[in-house]
């Protein structure tokens, strides 16, 4: 199982994928906002999304798992 | 003016409180739930809670801020920087409520906030502007046509933008066409105004700004320049003054252009005229910031003047009290901005500060807004402290900055202190030879 982790602490402002989607390496999966900055988080590998573990408005910490890939 | 409400937070609220105290002016702080334990809230004479953490509900909540000023009988509002400081409607509203707005007239804020209008005014006044278009470009075709006329590379900008937000470099027609729609969309979302324009992109430019001060009696002076070319993501990290790049003749011309710019808009208060300077020392008006600037302490440490004190006097209707010939670069000053962010990716790093120990050293000034135990929240700007050093020479100031930043101890969150150390140790920085490309050129090395 591959995972996508948050690259910084912040609030989830966009979820760009859902379970069942096929994502490519480097594709944006969610957008975080922190300290006036919007930062997209990319998948580090290609795969099928098994679960999106966050919702819009959730606060995540640096390193938290946000998406599980097959 | 007996009581000033500070419509801001963190380090700048604290810095304004310091001068007010010295001048015998009472202060009112406003704070969101996230900031209730910050030092500035304690240090103000009074503090009023204005709402939950997100800025639209607190620091941008005009009604809550006006209500706080009324309930505490504040007779003036200092907007600090960012937030409502360059909001024409807010400044007008404050005035309508019979409260003094510490800053220029609302109309001036509006004119300078619209970058195309600002370009027109400056051009008409004889201040050089970057070659570019006179009216907004309405379609990708118009943008591409304009870009071809100006010559690539160009900068695609939002008229309502500024401070590095809402602009994109385009090196060919394809890039202009690609960038146009998304940039327009972002401008609409961020600024509520999607007018776009195209300017010539100056390669390897210097970003140099001039501090000006103007009273209500028509007196306008400049307080020399600040070199602000060390930037990441178009935002400043280190500023110094005098600029190691300018020669005396260019400096004089640049400062005079800034005075001309301030006169052209009927400016009152302290303000900053930003210029882009190319490698041949040609300079062009970029924008005017109608407020106190983050890096104003550089000018204060260089000249020995207190800009907040000047703001208070000007707002009271008093004359400047400083003549142009009395403004001198007495020392070389450098400001380092300490950000709660990863030192290599520059991504925000909110969290709780465990240890906090700023350097205590002669000729080292710390303007900060946090302490041990402070929770640095994700709601606001990542800047937590500024280290301002000065020396008899640039060399002495750089050496002192190096010593000071090495001693600055912050644990619990990531900060850009290691990055600041690298900048100060960089040979090109030490030689004073750098442009706004400095940071990205270092990264790509």
PDB file of C-alpha atoms in Angstrom, chain B residues 36-212:
ATOM      1  CA  UNK B  36      -5.479  35.815  23.270  1.00  0.00           C
ATOM      2  CA  UNK B  37      -2.204  34.774  24.951  1.00  0.00           C
ATOM      3  CA  UNK B  38       0.176  36.761  22.736  1.00  0.00           C
ATOM      4  CA  UNK B  39       2.431  39.378  24.362  1.00  0.00           C
ATOM      5  CA  UNK B  40       0.893  42.353  22.515  1.00  0.00           C
ATOM      6  CA  UNK B  41      -2.527  41.666  24.057  1.00  0.00           C
ATOM      7  CA  UNK B  42      -1.038  41.950  27.567  1.00  0.00           C
ATOM      8  CA  UNK B  43       1.146  44.926  26.754  1.00  0.00           C
ATOM      9  CA  UNK B  44      -1.637  47.173  25.464  1.00  0.00           C
ATOM     10  CA  UNK B  45      -3.484  49.241  28.066  1.00  0.00           C
ATOM     11  CA  UNK B  46      -6.747  47.634  27.001  1.00  0.00           C
ATOM     12  CA  UNK B  47      -7.595  44.647  24.834  1.00  0.00           C
ATOM     13  CA  UNK B  48     -10.818  43.789  23.022  1.00  0.00           C
ATOM     14  CA  UNK B  49     -11.754  40.368  21.665  1.00  0.00           C
ATOM     15  CA  UNK B  50     -13.008  40.720  18.087  1.00  0.00           C
ATOM     16  CA  UNK B  51     -13.825  37.206  16.912  1.00  0.00           C
ATOM     17  CA  UNK B  52     -12.717  33.715  15.910  1.00  0.00           C
ATOM     18  CA  UNK B  53      -9.297  33.034  14.315  1.00  0.00           C
ATOM     19  CA  UNK B  54      -9.995  33.280  10.555  1.00  0.00           C
ATOM     20  CA  UNK B  55      -9.207  36.856   9.463  1.00  0.00           C
ATOM     21  CA  UNK B  56     -12.556  37.578   7.757  1.00  0.00           C
ATOM     22  CA  UNK B  57     -14.185  37.119  11.169  1.00  0.00           C
ATOM     23  CA  UNK B  58     -11.614  39.018  13.219  1.00  0.00           C
ATOM     24  CA  UNK B  59      -8.820  41.223  11.822  1.00  0.00           C
ATOM     25  CA  UNK B  60     -10.760  42.002   8.628  1.00  0.00           C
ATOM     26  CA  UNK B  61     -14.049  42.398  10.500  1.00  0.00           C
ATOM     27  CA  UNK B  62     -14.604  46.133  10.094  1.00  0.00           C
ATOM     28  CA  UNK B  63     -17.733  46.257  12.270  1.00  0.00           C
ATOM     29  CA  UNK B  64     -16.048  44.478  15.181  1.00  0.00           C
ATOM     30  CA  UNK B  65     -13.010  46.768  14.986  1.00  0.00           C
ATOM     31  CA  UNK B  66     -15.091  49.961  14.802  1.00  0.00           C
ATOM     32  CA  UNK B  67     -17.190  48.716  17.740  1.00  0.00           C
ATOM     33  CA  UNK B  68     -13.999  48.043  19.726  1.00  0.00           C
ATOM     34  CA  UNK B  69     -12.756  51.587  19.015  1.00  0.00           C
ATOM     35  CA  UNK B  70     -16.079  53.076  20.087  1.00  0.00           C
ATOM     36  CA  UNK B  71     -16.449  51.040  23.260  1.00  0.00           C
ATOM     37  CA  UNK B  72     -12.952  52.024  24.386  1.00  0.00           C
ATOM     38  CA  UNK B  73     -13.238  55.653  23.228  1.00  0.00           C
ATOM     39  CA  UNK B  74     -10.164  55.370  21.023  1.00  0.00           C
ATOM     40  CA  UNK B  75      -9.665  58.535  19.013  1.00  0.00           C
ATOM     41  CA  UNK B  76      -7.395  57.030  16.357  1.00  0.00           C
ATOM     42  CA  UNK B  77      -6.824  53.686  14.622  1.00  0.00           C
ATOM     43  CA  UNK B  78      -3.390  52.475  13.524  1.00  0.00           C
ATOM     44  CA  UNK B  79      -3.820  49.758  10.894  1.00  0.00           C
ATOM     45  CA  UNK B  80      -0.236  48.407  10.960  1.00  0.00           C
ATOM     46  CA  UNK B  81       0.624  46.547   7.720  1.00  0.00           C
ATOM     47  CA  UNK B  82      -1.342  43.933   5.764  1.00  0.00           C
ATOM     48  CA  UNK B  83      -4.926  43.188   6.916  1.00  0.00           C
ATOM     49  CA  UNK B  84      -6.984  46.425   6.651  1.00  0.00           C
ATOM     50  CA  UNK B  85      -4.028  48.776   6.250  1.00  0.00           C
ATOM     51  CA  UNK B  86      -4.558  49.397   2.531  1.00  0.00           C
ATOM     52  CA  UNK B  87      -8.321  49.093   2.479  1.00  0.00           C
ATOM     53  CA  UNK B  88      -9.871  52.276   1.134  1.00  0.00           C
ATOM     54  CA  UNK B  89     -13.373  51.481   2.437  1.00  0.00           C
ATOM     55  CA  UNK B  90     -12.070  50.825   5.941  1.00  0.00           C
ATOM     56  CA  UNK B  91     -10.086  54.072   6.052  1.00  0.00           C
ATOM     57  CA  UNK B  92     -13.154  55.984   4.845  1.00  0.00           C
ATOM     58  CA  UNK B  93     -15.414  54.296   7.384  1.00  0.00           C
ATOM     59  CA  UNK B  94     -13.016  55.110  10.243  1.00  0.00           C
ATOM     60  CA  UNK B  95     -13.094  58.767   9.238  1.00  0.00           C
ATOM     61  CA  UNK B  96     -16.887  58.773   8.986  1.00  0.00           C
ATOM     62  CA  UNK B  97     -17.053  57.491  12.541  1.00  0.00           C
ATOM     63  CA  UNK B  98     -15.114  60.531  13.674  1.00  0.00           C
ATOM     64  CA  UNK B  99     -11.971  58.496  14.367  1.00  0.00           C
ATOM     65  CA  UNK B 100      -8.548  59.458  12.981  1.00  0.00           C
ATOM     66  CA  UNK B 101      -7.154  56.912  10.516  1.00  0.00           C
ATOM     67  CA  UNK B 102      -3.366  56.856  10.879  1.00  0.00           C
ATOM     68  CA  UNK B 103      -2.443  56.802   7.201  1.00  0.00           C
ATOM     69  CA  UNK B 104      -3.116  58.717   3.993  1.00  0.00           C
ATOM     70  CA  UNK B 105      -6.519  59.832   2.675  1.00  0.00           C
ATOM     71  CA  UNK B 106      -8.837  56.955   1.643  1.00  0.00           C
ATOM     72  CA  UNK B 107      -8.782  58.124  -1.982  1.00  0.00           C
ATOM     73  CA  UNK B 108      -4.975  57.855  -2.105  1.00  0.00           C
ATOM     74  CA  UNK B 109      -5.128  54.313  -0.718  1.00  0.00           C
ATOM     75  CA  UNK B 110      -7.607  53.427  -3.468  1.00  0.00           C
ATOM     76  CA  UNK B 111      -5.557  55.007  -6.245  1.00  0.00           C
ATOM     77  CA  UNK B 112      -2.338  53.305  -5.223  1.00  0.00           C
ATOM     78  CA  UNK B 113      -4.116  49.992  -4.566  1.00  0.00           C
ATOM     79  CA  UNK B 114      -5.173  49.837  -8.188  1.00  0.00           C
ATOM     80  CA  UNK B 115      -1.862  49.192  -9.936  1.00  0.00           C
ATOM     81  CA  UNK B 116      -3.007  50.439 -13.340  1.00  0.00           C
ATOM     82  CA  UNK B 117      -4.281  53.713 -11.874  1.00  0.00           C
ATOM     83  CA  UNK B 118      -1.021  54.070  -9.949  1.00  0.00           C
ATOM     84  CA  UNK B 119       0.932  53.580 -13.207  1.00  0.00           C
ATOM     85  CA  UNK B 120      -1.081  56.320 -14.903  1.00  0.00           C
ATOM     86  CA  UNK B 121      -0.578  58.808 -12.087  1.00  0.00           C
ATOM     87  CA  UNK B 122       3.155  58.157 -11.922  1.00  0.00           C
ATOM     88  CA  UNK B 123       3.611  58.370 -15.662  1.00  0.00           C
ATOM     89  CA  UNK B 124       1.758  61.680 -15.756  1.00  0.00           C
ATOM     90  CA  UNK B 125       3.987  62.983 -12.952  1.00  0.00           C
ATOM     91  CA  UNK B 126       7.162  62.039 -14.811  1.00  0.00           C
ATOM     92  CA  UNK B 127       8.096  59.061 -12.639  1.00  0.00           C
ATOM     93  CA  UNK B 128       9.471  56.278 -14.857  1.00  0.00           C
ATOM     94  CA  UNK B 129       7.255  53.176 -15.015  1.00  0.00           C
ATOM     95  CA  UNK B 130       8.023  49.729 -16.423  1.00  0.00           C
ATOM     96  CA  UNK B 131       7.074  49.619 -20.139  1.00  0.00           C
ATOM     97  CA  UNK B 132       3.622  48.073 -20.299  1.00  0.00           C
ATOM     98  CA  UNK B 133      -0.001  48.517 -21.180  1.00  0.00           C
ATOM     99  CA  UNK B 134      -2.220  51.470 -20.394  1.00  0.00           C
ATOM    100  CA  UNK B 135      -5.541  49.656 -20.072  1.00  0.00           C
ATOM    101  CA  UNK B 136      -6.470  46.165 -18.853  1.00  0.00           C
ATOM    102  CA  UNK B 137      -6.062  43.305 -21.321  1.00  0.00           C
ATOM    103  CA  UNK B 138      -9.495  41.658 -21.609  1.00  0.00           C
ATOM    104  CA  UNK B 139      -8.713  38.429 -23.469  1.00  0.00           C
ATOM    105  CA  UNK B 140      -5.796  36.017 -23.988  1.00  0.00           C
ATOM    106  CA  UNK B 141      -5.516  37.463 -27.535  1.00  0.00           C
ATOM    107  CA  UNK B 142      -5.178  41.014 -26.232  1.00  0.00           C
ATOM    108  CA  UNK B 143      -2.634  39.861 -23.651  1.00  0.00           C
ATOM    109  CA  UNK B 144      -0.596  38.073 -26.303  1.00  0.00           C
ATOM    110  CA  UNK B 145      -0.779  41.059 -28.645  1.00  0.00           C
ATOM    111  CA  UNK B 146       0.342  43.442 -25.912  1.00  0.00           C
ATOM    112  CA  UNK B 147       3.159  41.083 -24.883  1.00  0.00           C
ATOM    113  CA  UNK B 148       4.414  40.957 -28.476  1.00  0.00           C
ATOM    114  CA  UNK B 149       4.465  44.765 -28.627  1.00  0.00           C
ATOM    115  CA  UNK B 150       6.370  45.070 -25.336  1.00  0.00           C
ATOM    116  CA  UNK B 151       8.707  42.174 -26.103  1.00  0.00           C
ATOM    117  CA  UNK B 152       9.251  38.978 -24.114  1.00  0.00           C
ATOM    118  CA  UNK B 153       9.696  38.147 -21.306  1.00  0.00           C
ATOM    119  CA  UNK B 154       6.699  39.871 -19.759  1.00  0.00           C
ATOM    120  CA  UNK B 155       4.999  39.896 -16.387  1.00  0.00           C
ATOM    121  CA  UNK B 156       1.266  39.239 -16.344  1.00  0.00           C
ATOM    122  CA  UNK B 157      -0.193  41.084 -13.355  1.00  0.00           C
ATOM    123  CA  UNK B 158      -3.474  41.628 -11.559  1.00  0.00           C
ATOM    124  CA  UNK B 159      -4.307  45.313 -11.273  1.00  0.00           C
ATOM    125  CA  UNK B 160      -5.622  44.759  -7.751  1.00  0.00           C
ATOM    126  CA  UNK B 161      -2.587  42.636  -6.798  1.00  0.00           C
ATOM    127  CA  UNK B 162       0.628  43.644  -5.135  1.00  0.00           C
ATOM    128  CA  UNK B 163       3.164  42.386  -2.660  1.00  0.00           C
ATOM    129  CA  UNK B 164       4.132  39.643  -5.078  1.00  0.00           C
ATOM    130  CA  UNK B 165       0.655  38.134  -5.254  1.00  0.00           C
ATOM    131  CA  UNK B 166      -1.185  37.717  -8.548  1.00  0.00           C
ATOM    132  CA  UNK B 167       1.673  37.896 -11.020  1.00  0.00           C
ATOM    133  CA  UNK B 168       3.338  35.509 -13.413  1.00  0.00           C
ATOM    134  CA  UNK B 169       6.379  35.642 -15.661  1.00  0.00           C
ATOM    135  CA  UNK B 170       5.690  34.644 -19.276  1.00  0.00           C
ATOM    136  CA  UNK B 171       8.524  33.969 -21.693  1.00  0.00           C
ATOM    137  CA  UNK B 172       6.561  33.375 -24.894  1.00  0.00           C
ATOM    138  CA  UNK B 173       3.103  33.646 -26.426  1.00  0.00           C
ATOM    139  CA  UNK B 174       2.116  30.150 -25.381  1.00  0.00           C
ATOM    140  CA  UNK B 175       2.908  30.951 -21.750  1.00  0.00           C
ATOM    141  CA  UNK B 176       0.866  34.157 -21.846  1.00  0.00           C
ATOM    142  CA  UNK B 177      -2.119  32.337 -23.302  1.00  0.00           C
ATOM    143  CA  UNK B 178      -1.801  29.524 -20.769  1.00  0.00           C
ATOM    144  CA  UNK B 179      -1.351  31.823 -17.788  1.00  0.00           C
ATOM    145  CA  UNK B 180      -4.054  34.335 -18.670  1.00  0.00           C
ATOM    146  CA  UNK B 181      -7.221  32.480 -17.661  1.00  0.00           C
ATOM    147  CA  UNK B 182      -5.870  30.960 -14.448  1.00  0.00           C
ATOM    148  CA  UNK B 183      -4.259  34.239 -13.356  1.00  0.00           C
ATOM    149  CA  UNK B 184      -7.504  36.090 -14.039  1.00  0.00           C
ATOM    150  CA  UNK B 185      -9.437  33.506 -12.045  1.00  0.00           C
ATOM    151  CA  UNK B 186      -7.063  33.784  -9.117  1.00  0.00           C
ATOM    152  CA  UNK B 187      -7.255  37.581  -9.189  1.00  0.00           C
ATOM    153  CA  UNK B 188     -11.049  37.373  -9.042  1.00  0.00           C
ATOM    154  CA  UNK B 189     -10.889  34.975  -6.105  1.00  0.00           C
ATOM    155  CA  UNK B 190      -8.215  36.836  -4.121  1.00  0.00           C
ATOM    156  CA  UNK B 191      -8.953  40.466  -4.856  1.00  0.00           C
ATOM    157  CA  UNK B 192     -12.529  40.482  -6.179  1.00  0.00           C
ATOM    158  CA  UNK B 193     -11.204  42.317  -9.243  1.00  0.00           C
ATOM    159  CA  UNK B 194      -9.879  40.454 -12.279  1.00  0.00           C
ATOM    160  CA  UNK B 195      -8.463  43.317 -14.353  1.00  0.00           C
ATOM    161  CA  UNK B 196      -5.138  42.079 -15.770  1.00  0.00           C
ATOM    162  CA  UNK B 197      -2.265  43.957 -17.370  1.00  0.00           C
ATOM    163  CA  UNK B 198       1.083  43.196 -18.963  1.00  0.00           C
ATOM    164  CA  UNK B 199       4.453  44.730 -18.148  1.00  0.00           C
ATOM    165  CA  UNK B 200       7.959  44.163 -19.451  1.00  0.00           C
ATOM    166  CA  UNK B 201       9.765  41.694 -17.201  1.00  0.00           C
ATOM    167  CA  UNK B 202      13.084  43.099 -16.061  1.00  0.00           C
ATOM    168  CA  UNK B 203      15.698  40.311 -15.902  1.00  0.00           C
ATOM    169  CA  UNK B 204      17.806  39.923 -12.770  1.00  0.00           C
ATOM    170  CA  UNK B 205      16.308  43.026 -11.210  1.00  0.00           C
ATOM    171  CA  UNK B 206      16.940  44.722  -7.917  1.00  0.00           C
ATOM    172  CA  UNK B 207      14.002  45.569  -5.753  1.00  0.00           C
ATOM    173  CA  UNK B 208      14.781  48.855  -4.066  1.00  0.00           C
ATOM    174  CA  UNK B 209      12.269  50.997  -2.238  1.00  0.00           C
ATOM    175  CA  UNK B 210      12.296  54.508  -0.851  1.00  0.00           C
ATOM    176  CA  UNK B 211      10.747  55.499   2.455  1.00  0.00           C
ATOM    177  CA  UNK B 212       8.921  58.788   2.325  1.00  0.00           C
TER     178      UNK B 212
END
